[in-house]
């Protein structure tokens, strides 16, 4: 097992009716900026519950944070936080609203160029951030339980991430009933995103990290087991949504990634696809991961065999046959949710995507993978397979 430091100060409040706990979690005299997306919270009753719990506190609002939150939108909120001297931010939504709030939180207290927080590692120079909490409405990213944030800038057609201990949420409220209004496509996305988060931290090479491996496998199995109930709509299943929600949060609170090698090439390549073609985050992951597994099958063989055996019960055949079946089982799981695994499903020419993305990554001298041996040409080769 590799050495590690693990830190996670976020308080999780999980269960039915927990939005009411905001009254205990937020100071009475704080001036609050409530941040949300395109308005789903106003239709499903979440907004009303939040406002009731906040009672007489002074609340300003900032709506319109889009999926794949945009830098230009977020900078408008930074202006409000600074001019109105906001004390506390409350993100109510999915990964996009929470990631956007993380950026607003840190950028509002930063004197330099805020774009450098995302592009030049300036997050490490930041000394403070406006505190914030979250009410999660879409289990997927784990953003409610980690210190990462992914920001898009459409004007430049880019999508980048940053991390900082300053942007751990103070608390996150996870009420599975707040997911009931999700379009089923978003539930599918959330299950796939969480699955791929686990894979990025698990499917590398063995370092004898028994605890992390077994926990990762438990989370993969939990997602597979709960997926049918999570996807069920008539009637909705509370436990299906609860297990899906808790699995997704655990998938990227970074515990299973502590002390083990990590990959993240699928995510990096996926962000390029979203920046260029506008696909949902999880759609990009499913269009890359099986092909990356295929392309890196030799380097990942030991873990692919372990994954096949422990997650999909694949025991028979030669090593090569078992690896094939583990990759097929992954794709089949995605298909069972209605998630395609090729760029052609979106009428994207794989060859074109490979050329453009390969070129963009080469300019940045990009490298990823657990051995840092996936470069721009490899990314292009992987994308070429996704046809
Ligand atoms: O705009 P609103 O009204 O909020 O509607 C959203 C949006 O249209 C809707 N939605 C959310 N909760 C709902 C709901 N609709 C009905 N009922 C509800 N309860 O769902 C749509 C998608 O929301 P979004 O927040 O964009 O989805 P997601 O949670 O998948 O977040 C995606 C973003 O997170 C980043 C992605 O790159 C992407 O930008 N990620 C963040 C990570 C992190 N911070 O650790 C890691 C991930 O790998 C990922 O990269
Ligand atoms: Zn993801």
Short mmCIF file of C-alpha atoms and ligand atoms in Angstrom, two decimals:
data_model
loop_
_atom_site.label_atom_id
_atom_site.label_comp_id
_atom_site.label_asym_id
_atom_site.label_seq_id
_atom_site.Cartn_x
_atom_site.Cartn_y
_atom_site.Cartn_z
CA UNK A 1 0.00 0.00 0.00
CA UNK A 2 1.25 3.51 -0.78
CA UNK A 3 1.55 6.26 1.86
CA UNK A 4 -1.31 8.73 2.10
CA UNK A 5 -2.93 11.63 3.92
CA UNK A 6 -6.70 11.46 4.20
CA UNK A 7 -8.73 14.50 5.22
CA UNK A 8 -12.45 15.02 4.84
CA UNK A 9 -14.24 17.48 7.13
CA UNK A 10 -17.68 17.45 5.44
CA UNK A 11 -20.63 16.59 7.69
CA UNK A 12 -23.18 14.36 5.97
CA UNK A 13 -26.83 14.57 7.00
CA UNK A 14 -28.63 11.66 5.35
CA UNK A 15 -32.32 10.77 5.26
CA UNK A 16 -35.94 11.80 4.80
CA UNK A 17 -36.94 15.35 5.61
CA UNK A 18 -33.38 16.40 6.40
CA UNK A 19 -33.60 19.78 4.63
CA UNK A 20 -35.27 20.97 7.85
CA UNK A 21 -31.88 20.52 9.56
CA UNK A 22 -30.65 23.66 7.76
CA UNK A 23 -32.06 25.58 10.69
CA UNK A 24 -29.42 23.99 12.95
CA UNK A 25 -26.62 24.04 10.38
CA UNK A 26 -26.71 27.67 9.22
CA UNK A 27 -26.05 30.57 11.58
CA UNK A 28 -29.10 32.76 12.28
CA UNK A 29 -27.35 36.02 11.45
CA UNK A 30 -25.59 34.91 8.26
CA UNK A 31 -26.44 36.60 4.98
CA UNK A 32 -26.92 33.66 2.61
CA UNK A 33 -26.61 33.34 -1.16
CA UNK A 34 -28.76 30.44 -2.38
CA UNK A 35 -27.35 29.00 -5.62
CA UNK A 36 -29.23 26.75 -7.99
CA UNK A 37 -29.55 25.62 -11.60
CA UNK A 38 -32.24 26.04 -14.20
CA UNK A 39 -35.17 25.79 -11.81
CA UNK A 40 -35.93 22.11 -11.12
CA UNK A 41 -35.82 22.93 -7.39
CA UNK A 42 -38.74 25.32 -7.81
CA UNK A 43 -40.89 22.59 -9.41
CA UNK A 44 -40.16 19.69 -7.06
CA UNK A 45 -40.66 21.41 -3.73
CA UNK A 46 -37.00 21.46 -2.70
CA UNK A 47 -36.81 25.26 -2.90
CA UNK A 48 -39.87 25.62 -0.66
CA UNK A 49 -38.40 23.25 1.93
CA UNK A 50 -35.11 25.17 1.91
CA UNK A 51 -36.81 28.55 2.32
CA UNK A 52 -38.98 27.25 5.12
CA UNK A 53 -35.97 25.83 6.98
CA UNK A 54 -34.02 29.09 6.58
CA UNK A 55 -36.94 30.98 8.10
CA UNK A 56 -36.22 34.66 8.74
CA UNK A 57 -32.55 34.56 7.66
CA UNK A 58 -31.55 37.05 4.97
CA UNK A 59 -31.42 35.08 1.71
CA UNK A 60 -30.27 36.32 -1.71
CA UNK A 61 -30.66 34.07 -4.74
CA UNK A 62 -28.57 33.22 -7.77
CA UNK A 63 -30.17 30.82 -10.27
CA UNK A 64 -29.16 29.76 -13.76
CA UNK A 65 -25.99 27.75 -13.08
CA UNK A 66 -25.96 25.51 -16.13
CA UNK A 67 -24.94 21.82 -16.43
CA UNK A 68 -21.14 21.92 -16.85
CA UNK A 69 -21.07 25.26 -15.01
CA UNK A 70 -19.73 28.14 -17.04
CA UNK A 71 -17.02 30.48 -15.85
CA UNK A 72 -18.85 33.58 -17.14
CA UNK A 73 -22.02 32.69 -15.20
CA UNK A 74 -20.09 31.97 -12.03
CA UNK A 75 -18.19 35.26 -12.19
CA UNK A 76 -21.55 37.08 -11.98
CA UNK A 77 -22.18 35.33 -8.67
CA UNK A 78 -18.66 36.20 -7.45
CA UNK A 79 -19.56 39.85 -8.05
CA UNK A 80 -22.72 39.51 -5.93
CA UNK A 81 -20.88 37.77 -3.09
CA UNK A 82 -18.27 40.52 -2.99
CA UNK A 83 -20.62 43.50 -3.37
CA UNK A 84 -23.34 42.24 -1.02
CA UNK A 85 -20.91 40.87 1.59
CA UNK A 86 -22.43 37.41 1.65
CA UNK A 87 -21.45 35.25 4.68
CA UNK A 88 -22.55 31.80 3.55
CA UNK A 89 -23.30 30.03 0.26
CA UNK A 90 -25.92 27.31 -0.06
CA UNK A 91 -25.71 25.15 -3.19
CA UNK A 92 -28.96 23.35 -4.01
CA UNK A 93 -28.60 20.99 -6.96
CA UNK A 94 -26.35 18.44 -8.64
CA UNK A 95 -22.63 18.39 -9.34
CA UNK A 96 -22.77 21.46 -11.57
CA UNK A 97 -24.34 23.74 -8.95
CA UNK A 98 -22.03 22.39 -6.24
CA UNK A 99 -18.88 22.68 -8.39
CA UNK A 100 -19.92 26.17 -9.44
CA UNK A 101 -20.43 27.13 -5.79
CA UNK A 102 -16.96 25.81 -4.92
CA UNK A 103 -15.46 28.11 -7.52
CA UNK A 104 -17.56 31.08 -6.36
CA UNK A 105 -16.54 30.36 -2.76
CA UNK A 106 -12.80 30.47 -3.44
CA UNK A 107 -12.78 33.08 -6.23
CA UNK A 108 -14.72 35.57 -4.07
CA UNK A 109 -11.80 35.67 -1.63
CA UNK A 110 -8.99 35.67 -4.21
CA UNK A 111 -7.15 38.86 -5.23
CA UNK A 112 -5.53 37.55 -8.42
CA UNK A 113 -7.02 36.47 -11.75
CA UNK A 114 -9.76 33.93 -10.89
CA UNK A 115 -9.17 31.98 -14.12
CA UNK A 116 -5.75 31.05 -12.76
CA UNK A 117 -7.44 29.14 -9.91
CA UNK A 118 -8.57 26.66 -12.56
CA UNK A 119 -5.72 26.83 -15.05
CA UNK A 120 -2.52 27.75 -13.22
CA UNK A 121 -2.81 25.99 -9.87
CA UNK A 122 -3.54 29.28 -8.07
CA UNK A 123 -5.93 27.44 -5.72
CA UNK A 124 -2.90 26.56 -3.62
CA UNK A 125 -2.15 30.28 -3.08
CA UNK A 126 -5.68 30.97 -1.81
CA UNK A 127 -5.88 31.56 1.93
CA UNK A 128 -9.61 31.51 2.49
CA UNK A 129 -12.97 30.85 0.91
CA UNK A 130 -16.57 31.76 1.69
CA UNK A 131 -18.02 28.82 3.66
CA UNK A 132 -20.79 26.82 2.00
CA UNK A 133 -23.12 23.87 2.45
CA UNK A 134 -25.01 21.78 -0.08
CA UNK A 135 -28.40 20.18 -0.58
CA UNK A 136 -27.79 17.40 -3.10
CA UNK A 137 -30.49 16.68 -5.69
CA UNK A 138 -28.55 14.44 -8.12
CA UNK A 139 -26.31 11.62 -6.87
CA UNK A 140 -23.42 11.27 -9.34
CA UNK A 141 -20.28 13.31 -8.92
CA UNK A 142 -19.47 12.99 -5.21
CA UNK A 143 -18.87 16.76 -5.25
CA UNK A 144 -20.99 17.05 -2.10
CA UNK A 145 -18.33 15.01 -0.27
CA UNK A 146 -15.03 16.11 -1.82
CA UNK A 147 -12.80 19.10 -2.61
CA UNK A 148 -12.84 18.91 -6.40
CA UNK A 149 -14.60 21.17 -8.88
CA UNK A 150 -14.90 21.03 -12.67
CA UNK A 151 -15.51 24.30 -14.52
CA UNK A 152 -16.23 24.88 -18.20
CA UNK A 153 -15.52 27.99 -20.23
CA UNK A 154 -17.61 27.85 -23.37
CA UNK A 155 -16.03 30.98 -24.83
CA UNK A 156 -12.73 29.05 -25.00
CA UNK A 157 -14.31 25.59 -25.49
CA UNK A 158 -12.46 24.15 -22.49
CA UNK A 159 -13.31 22.24 -19.32
CA UNK A 160 -10.82 22.04 -16.43
CA UNK A 161 -10.80 21.05 -12.77
CA UNK A 162 -9.20 22.30 -9.56
CA UNK A 163 -8.93 21.02 -6.02
CA UNK A 164 -8.52 22.74 -2.68
CA UNK A 165 -9.02 21.84 0.98
CA UNK A 166 -10.78 25.23 1.21
CA UNK A 167 -13.73 23.99 -0.84
CA UNK A 168 -14.90 21.00 1.15
CA UNK A 169 -18.59 21.67 1.89
CA UNK A 170 -19.23 22.40 5.60
CA UNK A 171 -22.17 20.02 5.33
CA UNK A 172 -24.16 18.17 2.70
CA UNK A 173 -27.81 17.21 3.05
CA UNK A 174 -28.67 13.95 1.28
CA UNK A 175 -32.40 13.21 1.20
CA UNK A 176 -33.09 10.40 -1.30
CA UNK A 177 -36.61 11.78 -1.83
CA UNK A 178 -35.06 14.88 -3.40
CA UNK A 179 -34.05 12.67 -6.33
CA UNK A 180 -37.63 11.57 -7.12
CA UNK A 181 -38.12 14.30 -9.72
CA UNK A 182 -34.95 13.36 -11.66
CA UNK A 183 -35.43 12.50 -15.33
CA UNK A 184 -34.44 8.82 -15.63
CA UNK A 185 -31.61 9.82 -17.97
CA UNK A 186 -29.97 11.67 -15.07
CA UNK A 187 -30.27 8.60 -12.80
CA UNK A 188 -28.58 6.58 -15.54
CA UNK A 189 -25.86 9.24 -15.80
CA UNK A 190 -25.35 9.25 -12.04
CA UNK A 191 -24.97 5.48 -11.80
CA UNK A 192 -22.43 5.46 -14.65
CA UNK A 193 -20.45 8.43 -13.32
CA UNK A 194 -20.18 6.87 -9.86
CA UNK A 195 -19.19 3.50 -11.37
CA UNK A 196 -16.41 5.12 -13.39
CA UNK A 197 -15.15 7.09 -10.36
CA UNK A 198 -14.59 3.79 -8.58
CA UNK A 199 -12.91 2.26 -11.63
CA UNK A 200 -10.50 5.23 -11.98
CA UNK A 201 -9.27 4.58 -8.41
CA UNK A 202 -9.32 0.77 -8.61
CA UNK A 203 -8.57 -0.57 -12.07
CA UNK A 204 -4.84 0.17 -12.18
CA UNK A 205 -2.23 -2.28 -10.82
CA UNK A 206 -2.12 -4.15 -7.49
CA UNK A 207 -0.29 -2.60 -4.53
CA UNK A 208 -1.63 -5.09 -1.99
CA UNK A 209 -4.17 -2.54 -0.71
CA UNK A 210 -6.71 -5.08 0.48
CA UNK A 211 -8.97 -2.60 2.29
CA UNK A 212 -9.21 -0.19 -0.66
CA UNK A 213 -9.72 -3.01 -3.18
CA UNK A 214 -12.45 -4.69 -1.17
CA UNK A 215 -14.20 -1.36 -0.51
CA UNK A 216 -14.05 -0.43 -4.20
CA UNK A 217 -15.45 -3.84 -5.16
CA UNK A 218 -18.19 -3.48 -2.54
CA UNK A 219 -19.20 -0.13 -4.02
CA UNK A 220 -19.19 -1.49 -7.59
CA UNK A 221 -21.34 -4.43 -6.48
CA UNK A 222 -23.65 -2.11 -4.55
CA UNK A 223 -24.18 0.07 -7.63
CA UNK A 224 -24.90 -2.97 -9.81
CA UNK A 225 -27.26 -4.42 -7.19
CA UNK A 226 -29.17 -1.21 -6.56
CA UNK A 227 -29.32 -0.02 -10.18
CA UNK A 228 -32.66 -1.69 -11.06
CA UNK A 229 -34.35 -0.28 -7.96
CA UNK A 230 -32.74 3.13 -8.48
CA UNK A 231 -34.00 3.22 -12.09
CA UNK A 232 -37.51 2.11 -11.12
CA UNK A 233 -40.11 4.87 -11.41
CA UNK A 234 -43.49 3.23 -10.90
CA UNK A 235 -43.45 3.03 -7.98
CA UNK A 236 -40.30 4.90 -6.98
CA UNK A 237 -38.09 2.98 -4.56
CA UNK A 238 -36.83 4.92 -1.52
CA UNK A 239 -34.19 2.30 -0.73
CA UNK A 240 -33.15 2.07 -4.37
CA UNK A 241 -32.51 5.82 -4.38
CA UNK A 242 -30.92 5.77 -0.90
CA UNK A 243 -28.41 3.07 -1.81
CA UNK A 244 -27.60 4.73 -5.12
CA UNK A 245 -27.13 8.10 -3.37
CA UNK A 246 -24.84 6.77 -0.65
CA UNK A 247 -22.83 4.64 -3.11
CA UNK A 248 -22.28 7.66 -5.40
CA UNK A 249 -21.12 9.83 -2.49
CA UNK A 250 -18.70 7.16 -1.31
CA UNK A 251 -17.42 6.58 -4.83
CA UNK A 252 -15.65 9.94 -4.82
CA UNK A 253 -15.09 11.04 -1.26
CA UNK A 254 -11.53 9.90 -2.13
CA UNK A 255 -11.32 7.27 0.63
CA UNK A 256 -10.99 4.31 -1.77
CA UNK A 257 -8.35 6.23 -3.74
CA UNK A 258 -6.10 6.80 -0.72
CA UNK A 259 -2.89 4.80 -0.83
CA UNK A 260 -3.48 3.35 -4.29
CA UNK A 261 -2.47 4.34 -7.85
CA UNK A 262 -5.16 6.18 -9.83
CA UNK A 263 -5.88 6.52 -13.53
CA UNK A 264 -8.31 9.40 -14.47
CA UNK A 265 -7.53 9.22 -18.21
CA UNK A 266 -11.16 8.36 -18.98
CA UNK A 267 -12.30 11.50 -17.17
CA UNK A 268 -9.70 13.73 -18.82
CA UNK A 269 -10.60 12.49 -22.29
CA UNK A 270 -14.31 12.72 -21.42
CA UNK A 271 -13.98 16.40 -20.43
CA UNK A 272 -12.56 17.11 -23.90
CA UNK A 273 -15.59 15.44 -25.51
CA UNK A 274 -17.99 17.55 -23.41
CA UNK A 275 -16.07 20.74 -24.20
CA UNK A 276 -16.18 20.02 -27.94
CA UNK A 277 -19.48 18.23 -28.48
CA UNK A 278 -21.57 19.05 -25.39
CA UNK A 279 -22.28 15.45 -24.32
CA UNK A 280 -23.32 14.87 -20.71
CA UNK A 281 -20.36 14.05 -18.48
CA UNK A 282 -21.39 10.40 -17.91
CA UNK A 283 -22.11 9.86 -21.62
CA UNK A 284 -18.49 10.70 -22.40
CA UNK A 285 -17.20 8.29 -19.76
CA UNK A 286 -19.20 5.35 -21.11
CA UNK A 287 -17.98 6.13 -24.64
CA UNK A 288 -14.34 6.00 -23.48
CA UNK A 289 -13.93 3.55 -20.58
CA UNK A 290 -14.53 0.17 -22.28
CA UNK A 291 -12.13 1.16 -25.08
CA UNK A 292 -9.50 2.39 -22.65
CA UNK A 293 -9.78 -0.93 -20.78
CA UNK A 294 -9.29 -2.69 -24.10
CA UNK A 295 -6.34 -0.50 -25.12
CA UNK A 296 -4.59 -0.86 -21.74
CA UNK A 297 -5.51 -4.50 -21.18
CA UNK A 298 -1.88 -5.67 -20.75
CA UNK A 299 -0.89 -2.98 -18.24
CA UNK A 300 -4.15 -3.48 -16.34
CA UNK A 301 -4.34 -7.26 -16.71
CA UNK A 302 -3.91 -8.23 -13.04
CA UNK A 303 -6.64 -5.84 -11.92
CA UNK A 304 -8.92 -6.69 -14.86
CA UNK A 305 -8.77 -10.35 -13.84
CA UNK A 306 -9.48 -9.51 -10.19
CA UNK A 307 -12.34 -7.19 -11.22
CA UNK A 308 -13.85 -9.82 -13.53
CA UNK A 309 -13.67 -12.48 -10.85
CA UNK A 310 -14.89 -10.49 -7.85
CA UNK A 311 -17.43 -8.16 -9.48
CA UNK A 312 -18.78 -10.22 -12.40
CA UNK A 313 -18.05 -13.81 -11.26
CA UNK A 314 -15.80 -14.56 -14.24
CA UNK A 315 -13.68 -17.58 -13.32
CA UNK A 316 -13.38 -19.69 -16.47
CA UNK A 317 -11.15 -19.37 -19.53
CA UNK A 318 -7.67 -18.15 -20.35
CA UNK A 319 -6.48 -14.84 -18.91
CA UNK A 320 -7.13 -13.16 -22.23
CA UNK A 321 -10.66 -14.56 -22.47
CA UNK A 322 -11.43 -13.48 -18.91
CA UNK A 323 -10.19 -9.96 -19.63
CA UNK A 324 -12.42 -9.83 -22.73
CA UNK A 325 -15.40 -10.91 -20.65
CA UNK A 326 -14.70 -8.36 -17.88
CA UNK A 327 -14.67 -5.56 -20.47
CA UNK A 328 -17.83 -6.89 -22.12
CA UNK A 329 -19.57 -7.15 -18.73
CA UNK A 330 -18.75 -3.49 -18.05
CA UNK A 331 -20.23 -2.41 -21.38
CA UNK A 332 -23.26 -4.64 -20.79
CA UNK A 333 -23.89 -3.03 -17.41
CA UNK A 334 -23.91 0.40 -19.08
CA UNK A 335 -26.19 -0.88 -21.85
CA UNK A 336 -28.58 -2.34 -19.25
CA UNK A 337 -29.07 1.24 -18.02
CA UNK A 338 -29.68 2.50 -21.55
CA UNK A 339 -26.24 4.09 -21.79
CA UNK A 340 -24.43 3.80 -25.16
CA UNK A 341 -20.71 2.98 -25.24
CA UNK A 342 -19.65 4.48 -28.56
CA UNK A 343 -19.36 7.98 -30.01
CA UNK A 344 -21.34 6.85 -33.05
CA UNK A 345 -24.47 6.77 -30.83
CA UNK A 346 -24.21 10.60 -30.80
CA UNK A 347 -23.41 10.82 -34.53
CA UNK A 348 -19.87 11.89 -33.67
CA UNK A 349 -17.20 10.81 -36.12
CA UNK A 350 -14.66 8.95 -33.94
CA UNK A 351 -11.83 9.71 -36.35
CA UNK A 352 -12.55 13.44 -36.24
CA UNK A 353 -12.85 13.45 -32.45
CA UNK A 354 -9.58 11.52 -32.17
CA UNK A 355 -7.71 14.01 -34.36
CA UNK A 356 -9.02 17.16 -32.68
CA UNK A 357 -8.71 15.89 -29.12
CA UNK A 358 -5.29 14.38 -29.75
CA UNK A 359 -4.13 17.77 -31.00
CA UNK A 360 -5.63 19.69 -28.07
CA UNK A 361 -4.06 17.36 -25.53
CA UNK A 362 -0.68 17.49 -27.28
CA UNK A 363 -0.63 21.29 -26.94
CA UNK A 364 -0.99 20.84 -23.18
CA UNK A 365 1.59 18.04 -23.04
CA UNK A 366 -1.12 16.01 -21.34
CA UNK A 367 -0.38 12.67 -19.69
CA UNK A 368 -2.57 10.49 -17.50
CA UNK A 369 -3.00 6.91 -16.37
CA UNK A 370 -1.55 5.15 -13.34
CA UNK A 371 1.84 4.89 -15.08
CA UNK A 372 1.52 8.34 -16.72
CA UNK A 373 1.84 6.41 -19.95
CA UNK A 374 -1.36 7.56 -21.64
CA UNK A 375 -0.50 10.51 -23.86
CA UNK A 376 -2.29 12.44 -26.62
CA UNK A 377 -1.65 9.75 -29.23
CA UNK A 378 -3.04 7.05 -26.95
CA UNK A 379 -6.12 9.18 -26.26
CA UNK A 380 -6.62 9.49 -30.02
CA UNK A 381 -6.19 5.73 -30.49
CA UNK A 382 -8.72 5.02 -27.72
CA UNK A 383 -11.24 7.42 -29.29
CA UNK A 384 -10.76 5.80 -32.70
CA UNK A 385 -12.00 2.51 -31.18
CA UNK A 386 -15.22 4.20 -29.98
CA UNK A 387 -16.95 4.10 -33.36
O1 LIG B 1 -30.35 22.92 -13.60
P1 LIG B 1 -31.16 22.14 -12.64
O2 LIG B 1 -32.52 22.68 -12.44
O3 LIG B 1 -30.44 21.89 -11.33
O4 LIG B 1 -31.40 20.70 -13.34
C1 LIG B 1 -30.40 19.72 -13.41
C2 LIG B 1 -29.67 19.62 -14.74
O5 LIG B 1 -30.52 19.95 -15.80
C3 LIG B 1 -31.08 18.38 -13.33
N1 LIG B 1 -31.44 18.00 -11.96
C4 LIG B 1 -30.62 17.92 -10.88
N2 LIG B 1 -31.31 17.48 -9.82
C5 LIG B 1 -32.60 17.32 -10.22
C6 LIG B 1 -32.67 17.67 -11.59
N3 LIG B 1 -33.84 17.62 -12.29
C7 LIG B 1 -34.93 17.20 -11.64
N4 LIG B 1 -34.92 16.83 -10.34
C8 LIG B 1 -33.79 16.86 -9.61
N5 LIG B 1 -33.79 16.43 -8.33
O6 LIG B 1 -30.11 17.47 -13.85
C9 LIG B 1 -29.36 18.13 -14.87
C10 LIG B 1 -27.89 17.81 -14.71
O7 LIG B 1 -27.40 18.37 -13.52
P2 LIG B 1 -25.82 18.47 -13.24
O8 LIG B 1 -25.64 19.10 -11.91
O9 LIG B 1 -25.15 19.10 -14.41
O10 LIG B 1 -25.37 16.92 -13.22
P3 LIG B 1 -24.22 16.19 -12.46
O11 LIG B 1 -24.52 16.06 -11.02
O12 LIG B 1 -24.01 14.96 -13.23
O13 LIG B 1 -22.95 17.15 -12.57
C11 LIG B 1 -22.15 17.17 -13.73
C12 LIG B 1 -20.96 18.11 -13.53
O14 LIG B 1 -20.11 17.66 -12.45
C13 LIG B 1 -18.78 17.50 -12.92
C14 LIG B 1 -18.99 17.16 -14.38
O15 LIG B 1 -17.83 17.32 -15.13
C15 LIG B 1 -20.08 18.13 -14.76
O16 LIG B 1 -19.56 19.42 -14.99
N6 LIG B 1 -18.05 16.54 -12.09
C16 LIG B 1 -17.65 16.91 -10.87
C17 LIG B 1 -16.86 16.12 -10.05
C18 LIG B 1 -16.42 16.56 -8.72
N7 LIG B 1 -16.67 17.79 -8.33
O17 LIG B 1 -15.82 15.81 -7.96
C19 LIG B 1 -16.38 14.81 -10.49
C20 LIG B 1 -17.10 14.28 -11.68
O18 LIG B 1 -16.25 13.36 -12.33
C21 LIG B 1 -17.53 15.30 -12.68
O19 LIG B 1 -16.49 15.64 -13.54
ZN1 LIG B 2 -17.16 11.81 -13.16
#
